[in-house]
XYZ file of N, CA, C and O in Angstrom:
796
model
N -8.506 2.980 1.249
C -7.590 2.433 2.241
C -8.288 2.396 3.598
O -9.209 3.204 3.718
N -8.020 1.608 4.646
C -8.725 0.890 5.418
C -8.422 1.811 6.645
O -7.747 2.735 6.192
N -8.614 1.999 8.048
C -8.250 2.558 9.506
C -7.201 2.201 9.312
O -6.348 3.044 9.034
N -6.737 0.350 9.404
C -5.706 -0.369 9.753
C -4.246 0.253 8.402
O -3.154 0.722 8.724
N -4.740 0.038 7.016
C -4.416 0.165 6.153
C -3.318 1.392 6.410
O -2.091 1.294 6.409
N -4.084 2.500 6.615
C -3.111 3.730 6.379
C -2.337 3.714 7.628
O -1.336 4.424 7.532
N -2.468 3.148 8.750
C -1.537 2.856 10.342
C -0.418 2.367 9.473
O 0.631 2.928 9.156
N -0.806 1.402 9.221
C 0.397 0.936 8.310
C 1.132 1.581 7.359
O 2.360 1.655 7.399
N 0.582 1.957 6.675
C 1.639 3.048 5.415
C 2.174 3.922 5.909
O 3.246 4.345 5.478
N 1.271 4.663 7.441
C 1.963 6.003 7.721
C 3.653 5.514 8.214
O 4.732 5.980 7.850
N 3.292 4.244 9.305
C 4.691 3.856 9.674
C 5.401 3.587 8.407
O 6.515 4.076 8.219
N 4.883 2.915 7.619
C 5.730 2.579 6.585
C 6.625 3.707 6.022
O 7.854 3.660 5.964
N 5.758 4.830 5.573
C 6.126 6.128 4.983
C 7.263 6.444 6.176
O 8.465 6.639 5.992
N 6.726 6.441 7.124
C 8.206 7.926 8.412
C 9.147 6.536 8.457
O 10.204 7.042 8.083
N 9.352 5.611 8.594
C 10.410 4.626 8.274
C 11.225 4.746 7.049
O 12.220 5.466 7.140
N 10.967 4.132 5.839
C 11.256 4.608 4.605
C 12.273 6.187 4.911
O 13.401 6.599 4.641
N 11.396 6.530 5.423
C 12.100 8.331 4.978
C 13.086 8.832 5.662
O 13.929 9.670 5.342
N 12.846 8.015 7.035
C 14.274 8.000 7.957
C 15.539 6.900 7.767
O 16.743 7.044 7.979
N 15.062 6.184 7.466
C 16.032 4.562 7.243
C 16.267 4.445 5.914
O 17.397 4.168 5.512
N 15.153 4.658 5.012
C 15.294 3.896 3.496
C 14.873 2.767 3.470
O 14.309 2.234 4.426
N 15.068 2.276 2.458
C 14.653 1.018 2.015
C 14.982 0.096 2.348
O 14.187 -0.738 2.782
N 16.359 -0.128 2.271
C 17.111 -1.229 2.953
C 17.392 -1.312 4.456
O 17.754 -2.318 5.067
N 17.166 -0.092 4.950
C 17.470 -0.171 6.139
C 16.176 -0.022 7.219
O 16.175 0.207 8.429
N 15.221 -0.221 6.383
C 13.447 -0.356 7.078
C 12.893 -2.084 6.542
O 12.829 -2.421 5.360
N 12.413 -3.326 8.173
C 12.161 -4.126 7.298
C 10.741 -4.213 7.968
O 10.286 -3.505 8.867
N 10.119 -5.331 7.256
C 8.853 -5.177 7.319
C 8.077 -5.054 9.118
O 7.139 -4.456 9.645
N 9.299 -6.149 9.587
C 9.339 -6.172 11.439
C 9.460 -4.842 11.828
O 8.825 -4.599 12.854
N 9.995 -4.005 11.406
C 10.023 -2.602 12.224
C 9.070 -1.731 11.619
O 8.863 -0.670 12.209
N 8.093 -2.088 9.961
C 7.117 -1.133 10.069
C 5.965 -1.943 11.188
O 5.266 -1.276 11.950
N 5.915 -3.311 11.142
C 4.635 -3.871 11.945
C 4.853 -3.167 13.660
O 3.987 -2.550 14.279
N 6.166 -3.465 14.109
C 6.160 -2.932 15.257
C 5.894 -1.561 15.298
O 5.443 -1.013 16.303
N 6.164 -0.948 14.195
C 5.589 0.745 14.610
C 4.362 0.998 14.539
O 3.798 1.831 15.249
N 3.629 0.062 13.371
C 2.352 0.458 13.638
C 1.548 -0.637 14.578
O 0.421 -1.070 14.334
N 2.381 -0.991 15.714
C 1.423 -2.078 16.124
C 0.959 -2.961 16.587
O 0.438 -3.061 17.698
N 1.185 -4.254 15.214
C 0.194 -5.462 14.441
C 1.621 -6.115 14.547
O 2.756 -5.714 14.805
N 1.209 -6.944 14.324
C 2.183 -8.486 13.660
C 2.186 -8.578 12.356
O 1.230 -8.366 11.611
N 3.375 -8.930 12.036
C 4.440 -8.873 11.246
C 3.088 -9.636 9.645
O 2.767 -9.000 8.641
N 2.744 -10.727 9.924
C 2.201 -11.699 9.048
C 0.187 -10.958 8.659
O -0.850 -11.334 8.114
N 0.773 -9.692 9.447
C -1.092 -9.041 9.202
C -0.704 -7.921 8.349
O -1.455 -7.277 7.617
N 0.847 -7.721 8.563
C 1.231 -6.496 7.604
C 1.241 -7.253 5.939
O 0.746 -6.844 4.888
N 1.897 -8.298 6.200
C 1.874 -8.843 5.125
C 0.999 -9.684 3.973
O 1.085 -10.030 2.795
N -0.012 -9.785 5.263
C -1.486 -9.845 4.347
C -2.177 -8.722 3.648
O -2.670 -8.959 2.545
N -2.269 -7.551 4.152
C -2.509 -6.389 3.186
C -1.396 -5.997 2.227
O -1.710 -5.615 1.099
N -0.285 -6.055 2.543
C 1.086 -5.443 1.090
C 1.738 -6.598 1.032
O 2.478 -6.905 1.966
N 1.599 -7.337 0.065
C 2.427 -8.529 -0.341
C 3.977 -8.236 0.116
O 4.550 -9.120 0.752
N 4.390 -7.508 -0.068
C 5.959 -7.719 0.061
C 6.560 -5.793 0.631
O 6.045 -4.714 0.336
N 7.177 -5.945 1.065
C 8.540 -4.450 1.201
C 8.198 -3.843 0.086
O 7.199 -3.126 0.143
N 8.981 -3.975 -1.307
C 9.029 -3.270 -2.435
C 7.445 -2.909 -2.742
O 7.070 -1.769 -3.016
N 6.701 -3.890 -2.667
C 5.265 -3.013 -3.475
C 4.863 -1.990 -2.308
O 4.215 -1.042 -2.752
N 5.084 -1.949 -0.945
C 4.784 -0.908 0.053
C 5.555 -0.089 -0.371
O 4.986 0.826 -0.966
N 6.675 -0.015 -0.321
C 7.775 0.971 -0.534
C 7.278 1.960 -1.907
O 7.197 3.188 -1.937
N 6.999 1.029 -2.942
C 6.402 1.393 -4.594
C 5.154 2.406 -4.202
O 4.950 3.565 -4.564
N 4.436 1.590 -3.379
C 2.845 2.797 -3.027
C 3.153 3.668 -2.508
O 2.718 4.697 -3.025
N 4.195 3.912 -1.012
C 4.737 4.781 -0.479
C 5.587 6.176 -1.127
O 5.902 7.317 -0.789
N 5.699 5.358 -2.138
C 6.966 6.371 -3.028
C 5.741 7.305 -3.981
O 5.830 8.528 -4.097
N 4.298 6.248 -4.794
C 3.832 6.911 -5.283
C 2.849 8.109 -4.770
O 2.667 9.181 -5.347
N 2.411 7.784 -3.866
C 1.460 8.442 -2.759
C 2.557 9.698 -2.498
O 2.068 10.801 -2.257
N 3.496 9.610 -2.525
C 4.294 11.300 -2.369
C 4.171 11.919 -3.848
O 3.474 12.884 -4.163
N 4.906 11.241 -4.591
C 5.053 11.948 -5.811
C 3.610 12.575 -6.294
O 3.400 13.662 -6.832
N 2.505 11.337 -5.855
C 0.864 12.119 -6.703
C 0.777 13.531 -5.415
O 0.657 14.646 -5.923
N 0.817 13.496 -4.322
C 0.502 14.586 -3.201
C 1.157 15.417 -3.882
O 0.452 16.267 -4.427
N 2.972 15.542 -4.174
C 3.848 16.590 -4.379
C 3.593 16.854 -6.039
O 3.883 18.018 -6.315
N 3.199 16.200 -7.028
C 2.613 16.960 -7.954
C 1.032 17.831 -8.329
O 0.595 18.580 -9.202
N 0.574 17.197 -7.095
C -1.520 17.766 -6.865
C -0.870 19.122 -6.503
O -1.031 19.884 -7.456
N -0.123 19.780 -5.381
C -0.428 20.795 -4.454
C 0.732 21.548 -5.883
O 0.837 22.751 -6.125
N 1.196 20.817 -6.353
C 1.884 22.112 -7.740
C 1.061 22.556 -8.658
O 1.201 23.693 -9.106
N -0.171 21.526 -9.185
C -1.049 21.949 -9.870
C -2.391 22.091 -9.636
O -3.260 22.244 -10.494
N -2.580 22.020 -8.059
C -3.858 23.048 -7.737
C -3.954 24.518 -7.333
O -3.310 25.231 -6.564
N -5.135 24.727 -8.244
C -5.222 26.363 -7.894
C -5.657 26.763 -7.410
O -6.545 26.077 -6.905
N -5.615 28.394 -6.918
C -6.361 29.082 -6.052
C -6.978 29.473 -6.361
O -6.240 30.265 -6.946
N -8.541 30.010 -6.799
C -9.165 30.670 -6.963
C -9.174 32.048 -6.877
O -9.138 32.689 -7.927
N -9.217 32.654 -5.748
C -8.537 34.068 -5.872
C -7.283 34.211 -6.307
O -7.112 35.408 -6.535
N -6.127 33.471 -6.585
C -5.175 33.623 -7.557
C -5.183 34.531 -8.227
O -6.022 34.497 -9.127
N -4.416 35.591 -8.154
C -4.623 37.164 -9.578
C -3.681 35.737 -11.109
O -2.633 35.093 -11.056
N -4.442 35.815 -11.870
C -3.790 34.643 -12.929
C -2.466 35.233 -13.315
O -1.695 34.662 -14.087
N -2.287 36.098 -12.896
C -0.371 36.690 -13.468
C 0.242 36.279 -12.383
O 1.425 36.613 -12.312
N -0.059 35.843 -11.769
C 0.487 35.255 -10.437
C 0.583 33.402 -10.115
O 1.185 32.911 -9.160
N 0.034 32.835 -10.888
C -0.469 31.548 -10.920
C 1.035 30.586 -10.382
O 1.342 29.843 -9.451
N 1.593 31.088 -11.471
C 3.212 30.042 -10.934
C 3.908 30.092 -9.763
O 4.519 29.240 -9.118
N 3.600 31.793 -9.543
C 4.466 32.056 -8.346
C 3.733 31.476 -7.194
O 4.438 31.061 -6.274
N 2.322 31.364 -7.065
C 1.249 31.001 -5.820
C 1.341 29.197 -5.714
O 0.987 28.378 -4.866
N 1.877 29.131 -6.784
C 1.960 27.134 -7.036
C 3.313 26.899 -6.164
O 3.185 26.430 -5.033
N 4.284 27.137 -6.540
C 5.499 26.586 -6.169
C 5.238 27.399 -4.330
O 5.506 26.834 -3.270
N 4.793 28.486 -4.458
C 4.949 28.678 -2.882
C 4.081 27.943 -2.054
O 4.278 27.754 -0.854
N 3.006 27.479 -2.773
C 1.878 26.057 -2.016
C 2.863 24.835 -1.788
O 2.963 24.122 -0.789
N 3.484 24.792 -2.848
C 4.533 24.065 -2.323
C 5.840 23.977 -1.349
O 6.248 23.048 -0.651
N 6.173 24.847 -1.492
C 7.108 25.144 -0.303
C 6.344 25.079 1.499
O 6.694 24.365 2.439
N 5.285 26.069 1.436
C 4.185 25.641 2.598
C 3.794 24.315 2.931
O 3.385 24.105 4.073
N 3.882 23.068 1.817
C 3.333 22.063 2.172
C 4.182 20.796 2.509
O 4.029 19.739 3.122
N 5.345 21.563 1.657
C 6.596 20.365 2.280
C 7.296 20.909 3.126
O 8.435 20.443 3.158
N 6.996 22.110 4.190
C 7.110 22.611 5.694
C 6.813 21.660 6.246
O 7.426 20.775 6.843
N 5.211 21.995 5.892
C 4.411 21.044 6.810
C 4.123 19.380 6.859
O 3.501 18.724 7.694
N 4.829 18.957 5.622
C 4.662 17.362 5.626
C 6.103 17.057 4.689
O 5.973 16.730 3.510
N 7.371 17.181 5.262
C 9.060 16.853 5.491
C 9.130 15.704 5.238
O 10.244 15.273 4.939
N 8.079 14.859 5.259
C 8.068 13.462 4.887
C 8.511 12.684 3.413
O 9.123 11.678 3.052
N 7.795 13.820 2.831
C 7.574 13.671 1.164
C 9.155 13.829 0.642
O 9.999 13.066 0.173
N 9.076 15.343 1.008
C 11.181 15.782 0.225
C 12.029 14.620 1.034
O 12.948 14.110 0.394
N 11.800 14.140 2.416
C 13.172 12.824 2.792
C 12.879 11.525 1.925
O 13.707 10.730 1.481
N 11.710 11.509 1.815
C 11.227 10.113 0.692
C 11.592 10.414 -0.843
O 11.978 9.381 -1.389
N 11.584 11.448 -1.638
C 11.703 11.901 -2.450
C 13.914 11.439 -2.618
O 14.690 10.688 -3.208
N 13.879 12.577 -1.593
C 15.699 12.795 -1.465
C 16.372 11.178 -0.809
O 17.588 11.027 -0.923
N 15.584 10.090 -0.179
C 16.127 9.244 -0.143
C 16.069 8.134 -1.449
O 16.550 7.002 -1.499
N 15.388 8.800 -2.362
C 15.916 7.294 -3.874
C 17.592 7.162 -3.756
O 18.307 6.167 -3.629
N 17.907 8.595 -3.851
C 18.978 8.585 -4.217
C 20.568 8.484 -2.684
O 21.762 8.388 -2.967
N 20.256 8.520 -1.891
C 20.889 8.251 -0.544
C 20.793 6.774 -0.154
O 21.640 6.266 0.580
N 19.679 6.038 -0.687
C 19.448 4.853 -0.327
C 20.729 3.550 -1.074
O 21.281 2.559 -0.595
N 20.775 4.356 -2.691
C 22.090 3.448 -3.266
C 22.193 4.501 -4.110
O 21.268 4.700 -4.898
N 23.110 5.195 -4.101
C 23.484 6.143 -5.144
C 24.108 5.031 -6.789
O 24.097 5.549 -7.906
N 24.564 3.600 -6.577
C 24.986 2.894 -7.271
C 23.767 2.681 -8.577
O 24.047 2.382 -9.738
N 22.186 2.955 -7.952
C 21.062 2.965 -8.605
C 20.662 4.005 -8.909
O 19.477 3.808 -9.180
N 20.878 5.012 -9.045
C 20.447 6.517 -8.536
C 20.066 6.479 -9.921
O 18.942 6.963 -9.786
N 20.175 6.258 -11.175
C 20.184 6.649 -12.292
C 19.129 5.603 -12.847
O 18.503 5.913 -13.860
N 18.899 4.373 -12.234
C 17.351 3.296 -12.051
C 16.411 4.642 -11.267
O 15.542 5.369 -11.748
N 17.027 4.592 -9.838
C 15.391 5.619 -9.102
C 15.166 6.973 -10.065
O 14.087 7.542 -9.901
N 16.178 7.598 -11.153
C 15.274 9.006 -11.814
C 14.540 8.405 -12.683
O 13.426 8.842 -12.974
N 14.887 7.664 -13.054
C 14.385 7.003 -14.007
C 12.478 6.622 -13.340
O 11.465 7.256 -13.636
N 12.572 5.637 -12.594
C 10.976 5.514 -12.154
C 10.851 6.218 -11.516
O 9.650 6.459 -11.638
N 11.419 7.197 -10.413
C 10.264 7.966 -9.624
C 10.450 9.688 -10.314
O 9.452 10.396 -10.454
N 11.996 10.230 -10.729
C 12.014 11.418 -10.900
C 11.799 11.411 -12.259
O 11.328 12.548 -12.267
N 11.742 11.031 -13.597
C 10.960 11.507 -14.503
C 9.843 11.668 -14.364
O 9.302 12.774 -14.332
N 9.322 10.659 -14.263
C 7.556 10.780 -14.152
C 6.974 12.269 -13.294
O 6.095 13.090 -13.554
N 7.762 12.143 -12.397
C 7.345 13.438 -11.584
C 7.976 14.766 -12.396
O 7.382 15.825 -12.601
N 9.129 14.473 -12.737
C 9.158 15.847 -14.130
C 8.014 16.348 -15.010
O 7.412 17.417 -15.114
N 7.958 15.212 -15.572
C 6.834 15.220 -16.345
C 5.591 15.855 -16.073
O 5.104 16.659 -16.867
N 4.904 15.462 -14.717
C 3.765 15.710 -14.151
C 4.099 17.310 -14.160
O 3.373 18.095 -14.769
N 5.124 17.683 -13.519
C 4.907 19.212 -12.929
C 5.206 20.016 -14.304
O 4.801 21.178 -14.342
N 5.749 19.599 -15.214
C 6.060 20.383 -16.508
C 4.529 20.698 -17.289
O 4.091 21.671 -17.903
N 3.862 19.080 -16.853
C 2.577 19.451 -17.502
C 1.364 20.118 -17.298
O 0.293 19.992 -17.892
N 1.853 21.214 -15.904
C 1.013 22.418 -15.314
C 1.096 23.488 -16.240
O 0.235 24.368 -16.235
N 2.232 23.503 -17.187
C 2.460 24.479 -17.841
C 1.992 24.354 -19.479
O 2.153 23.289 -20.074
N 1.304 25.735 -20.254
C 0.373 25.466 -21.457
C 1.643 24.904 -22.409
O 2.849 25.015 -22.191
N 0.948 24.259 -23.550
C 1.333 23.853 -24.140
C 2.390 25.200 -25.497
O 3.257 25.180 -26.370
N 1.708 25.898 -24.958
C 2.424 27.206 -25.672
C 3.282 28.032 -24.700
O 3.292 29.228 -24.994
N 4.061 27.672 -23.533
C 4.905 28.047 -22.928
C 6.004 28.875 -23.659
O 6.781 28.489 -24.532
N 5.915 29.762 -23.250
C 7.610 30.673 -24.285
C 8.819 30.141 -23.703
O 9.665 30.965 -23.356
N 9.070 28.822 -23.521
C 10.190 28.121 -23.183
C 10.826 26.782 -23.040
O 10.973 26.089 -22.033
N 11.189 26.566 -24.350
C 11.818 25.000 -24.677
C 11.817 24.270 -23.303
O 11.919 24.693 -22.152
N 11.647 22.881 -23.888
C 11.022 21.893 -22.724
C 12.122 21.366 -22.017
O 11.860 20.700 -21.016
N 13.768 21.595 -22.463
C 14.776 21.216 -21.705
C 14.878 22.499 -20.557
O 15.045 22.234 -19.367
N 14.776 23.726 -20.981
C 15.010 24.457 -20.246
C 14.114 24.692 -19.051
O 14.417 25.109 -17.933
N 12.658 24.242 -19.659
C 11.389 24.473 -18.516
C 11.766 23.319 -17.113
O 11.746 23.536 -15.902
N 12.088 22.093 -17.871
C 12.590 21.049 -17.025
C 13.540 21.678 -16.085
O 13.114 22.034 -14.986
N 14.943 21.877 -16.435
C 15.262 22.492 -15.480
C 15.405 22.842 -14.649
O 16.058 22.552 -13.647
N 14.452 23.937 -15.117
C 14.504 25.519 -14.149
C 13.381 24.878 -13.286
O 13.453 25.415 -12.180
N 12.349 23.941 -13.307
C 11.681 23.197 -12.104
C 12.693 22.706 -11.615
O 12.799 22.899 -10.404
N 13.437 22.176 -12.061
C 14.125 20.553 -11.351
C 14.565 21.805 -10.428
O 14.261 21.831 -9.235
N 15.242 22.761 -11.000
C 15.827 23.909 -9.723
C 15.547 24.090 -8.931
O 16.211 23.870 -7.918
N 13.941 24.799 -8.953
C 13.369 24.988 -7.725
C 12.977 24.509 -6.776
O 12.896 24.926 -5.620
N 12.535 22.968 -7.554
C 11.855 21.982 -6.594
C 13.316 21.519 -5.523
O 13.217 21.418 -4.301
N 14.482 21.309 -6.218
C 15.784 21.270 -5.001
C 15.995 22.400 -3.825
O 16.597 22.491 -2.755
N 15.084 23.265 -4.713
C 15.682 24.762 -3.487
C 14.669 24.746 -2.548
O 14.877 25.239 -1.439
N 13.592 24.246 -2.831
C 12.495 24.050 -1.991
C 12.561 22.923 -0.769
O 12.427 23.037 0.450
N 12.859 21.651 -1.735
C 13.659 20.205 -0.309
C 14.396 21.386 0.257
O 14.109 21.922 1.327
N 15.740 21.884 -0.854
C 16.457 22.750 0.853
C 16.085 23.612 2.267
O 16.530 23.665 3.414
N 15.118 24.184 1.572
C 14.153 25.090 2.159
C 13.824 24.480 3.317
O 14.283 24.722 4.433
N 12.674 23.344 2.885
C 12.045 22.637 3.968
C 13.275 21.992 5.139
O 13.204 22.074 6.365
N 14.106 21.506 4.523
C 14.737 20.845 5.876
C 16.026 21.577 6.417
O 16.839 21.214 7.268
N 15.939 22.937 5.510
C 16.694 24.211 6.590
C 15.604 24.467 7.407
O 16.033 24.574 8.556
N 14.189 24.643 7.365
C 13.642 25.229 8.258
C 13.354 23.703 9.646
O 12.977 23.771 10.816
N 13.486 23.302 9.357
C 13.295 22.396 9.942
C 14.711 22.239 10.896
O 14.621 22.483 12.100
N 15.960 21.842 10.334
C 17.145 22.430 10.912
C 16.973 23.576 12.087
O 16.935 23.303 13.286
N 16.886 24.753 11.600
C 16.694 25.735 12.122
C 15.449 25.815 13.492
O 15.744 26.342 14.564
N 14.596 25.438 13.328
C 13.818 25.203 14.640
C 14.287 24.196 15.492
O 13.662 24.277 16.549
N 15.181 23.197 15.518
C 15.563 21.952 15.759
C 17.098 22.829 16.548
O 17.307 22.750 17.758
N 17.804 23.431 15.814
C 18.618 24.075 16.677
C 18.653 25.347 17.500
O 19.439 25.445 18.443
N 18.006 26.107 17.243
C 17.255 27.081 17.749
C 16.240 27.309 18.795
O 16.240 28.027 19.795
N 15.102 26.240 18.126
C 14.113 26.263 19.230
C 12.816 26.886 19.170
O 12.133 27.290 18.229
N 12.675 26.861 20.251
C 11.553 27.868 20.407
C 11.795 29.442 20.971
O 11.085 30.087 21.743
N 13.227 29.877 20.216
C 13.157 31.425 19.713
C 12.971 31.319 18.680
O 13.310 32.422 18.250
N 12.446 30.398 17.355
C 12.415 31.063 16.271
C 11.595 30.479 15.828
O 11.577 29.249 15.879
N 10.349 31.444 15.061
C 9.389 30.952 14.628
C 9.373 30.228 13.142
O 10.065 30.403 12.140
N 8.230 29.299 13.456
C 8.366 28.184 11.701
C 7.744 29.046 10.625
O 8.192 29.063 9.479
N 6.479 29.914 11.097
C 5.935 30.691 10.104
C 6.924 32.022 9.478
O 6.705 32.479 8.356
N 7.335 32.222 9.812
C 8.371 33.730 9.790
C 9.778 33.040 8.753
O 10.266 33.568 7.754
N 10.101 31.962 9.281
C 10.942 31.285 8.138
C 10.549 30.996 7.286
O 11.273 31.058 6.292
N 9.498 30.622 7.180
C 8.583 30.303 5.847
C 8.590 31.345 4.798
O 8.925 31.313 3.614
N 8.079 32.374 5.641
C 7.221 33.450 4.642
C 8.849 34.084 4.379
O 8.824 34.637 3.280
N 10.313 34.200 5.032
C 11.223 34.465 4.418
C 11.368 33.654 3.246
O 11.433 34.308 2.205
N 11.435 32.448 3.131
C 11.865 31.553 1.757
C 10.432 31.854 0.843
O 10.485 32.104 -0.361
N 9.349 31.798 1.498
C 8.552 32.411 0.229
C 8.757 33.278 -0.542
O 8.343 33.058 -1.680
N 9.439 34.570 -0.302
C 9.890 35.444 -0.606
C 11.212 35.127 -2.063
O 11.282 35.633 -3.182
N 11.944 34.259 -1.487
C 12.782 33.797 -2.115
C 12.096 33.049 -3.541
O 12.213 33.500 -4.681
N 11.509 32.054 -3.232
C 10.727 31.519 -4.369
C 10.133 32.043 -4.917
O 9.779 31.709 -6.048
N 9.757 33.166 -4.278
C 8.612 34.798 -5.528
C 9.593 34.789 -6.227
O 9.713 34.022 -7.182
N 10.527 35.699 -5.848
C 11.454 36.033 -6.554
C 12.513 35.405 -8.271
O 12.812 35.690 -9.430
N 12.652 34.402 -7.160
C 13.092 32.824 -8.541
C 11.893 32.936 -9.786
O 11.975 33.195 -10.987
N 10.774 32.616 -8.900
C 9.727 32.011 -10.589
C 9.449 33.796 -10.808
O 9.993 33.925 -11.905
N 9.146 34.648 -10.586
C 9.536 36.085 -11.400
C 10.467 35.750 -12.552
O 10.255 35.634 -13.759
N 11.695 35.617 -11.724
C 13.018 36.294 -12.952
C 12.786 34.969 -13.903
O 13.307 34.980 -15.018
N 12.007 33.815 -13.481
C 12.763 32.530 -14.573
C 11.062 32.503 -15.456
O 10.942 32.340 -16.670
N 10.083 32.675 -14.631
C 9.069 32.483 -15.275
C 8.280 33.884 -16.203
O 7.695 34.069 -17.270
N 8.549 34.349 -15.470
C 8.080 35.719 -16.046
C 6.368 36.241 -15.683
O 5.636 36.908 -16.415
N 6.020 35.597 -14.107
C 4.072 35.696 -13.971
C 3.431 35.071 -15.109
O 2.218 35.120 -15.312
N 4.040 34.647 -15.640
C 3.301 33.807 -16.852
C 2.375 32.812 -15.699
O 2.446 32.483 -14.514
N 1.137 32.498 -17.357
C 0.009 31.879 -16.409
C -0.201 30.148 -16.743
O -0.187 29.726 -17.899
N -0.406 29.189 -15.458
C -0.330 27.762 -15.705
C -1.787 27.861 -16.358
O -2.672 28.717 -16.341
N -1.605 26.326 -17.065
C -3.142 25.997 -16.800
C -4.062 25.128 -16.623
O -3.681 23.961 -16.538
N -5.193 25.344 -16.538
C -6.166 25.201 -15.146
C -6.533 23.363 -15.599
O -7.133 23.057 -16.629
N -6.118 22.550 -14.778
C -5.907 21.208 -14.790
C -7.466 20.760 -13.872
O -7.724 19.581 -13.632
């Protein structure tokens, strides 16, 4: 992707995630990043295939940082150090969980089209961090992700909330490492330190 290229997607992306789909058009990503309208549209043919890259470019980020590992990782620890990389990373980039959480805000009338292309696939991906000899049927493993990964969006845009009304008495790291805590806790009792593997 090009200098110009990603100017463009980034507006594209924080549009999308604040507005949605329908309510972001191609005139208000060119004006954010810019350019004129007919230069946006020479690199992304149309709205929907931006929107389509935009949507996938989260889902591949928000399934990489679930299934990369740490190296110093103690391996009885592997699940619990994944999902909390995650929670740390959709702190820090809120972009992904409003793009994620807007399929379904955008037309709830479709909501059951958007799990379909964006939230299976991404089921899928994060289920397939886990061995194939998991001690836990694949409806239930589903799940108990789909769980966390909701408690985590909550996470991120309580903390986000919370500095936003608060301020600057309350720190972003200190909220963090409270909900980390929380998410130890969760993949403990549901996972058991059981170990992913190494992708």
């Amino acid at each position: 992707m090009t200098e110009f290229q990603r100017t463009v997607f980034i507006a594209a992306q924080n549009l999308f995630a604040r507005h949605g789909y329908e309510g972001t058009s191609i005139s208000d990503i060119a004006a954010k990043a810019g350019v004129a309208k007919s230069t946006v549209l020479h690199h992304f043919p149309s709205k929907l295939r931006l929107y389509q890259r935009v949507m996938k470019h989260s889902i591949d980020q928000f399934s990489g940082i679930l299934s990369t590992h740490e190296r110093e990782t103690v391996p009885d620890t592997q699940i619990e150090a994944a999902f909390v990389r995650l929670l740390r990373w959709m702190v820090a980039e809120p972009v992904h969980a409003k793009l994620l959480n807007r399929i379904f805000l955008d037309n709830p009338a479709s909501a059951s089209v958007a799990a379909r292309r964006y939230w299976l696939p991404l089921m899928a991906r994060l289920t397939e961090v886990f061995p194939a000899d998991f001690p836990m049927a694949q409806e239930d493993l589903r799940l108990s992700v789909l769980f966390i990964i909701n408690s985590i969006f909550q996470m991120a845009v309580s903390i986000e909330l919370q500095v936003l009304l608060v301020g600057e008495r309350i720190n972003r790291d200190e909220l963090c490492r409270r909900y980390e805590i929380i998410v130890a806790e969760f993949v403990r009792e549901n996972f058991g330190g059981r170990v992913l593997t190494n992708h």
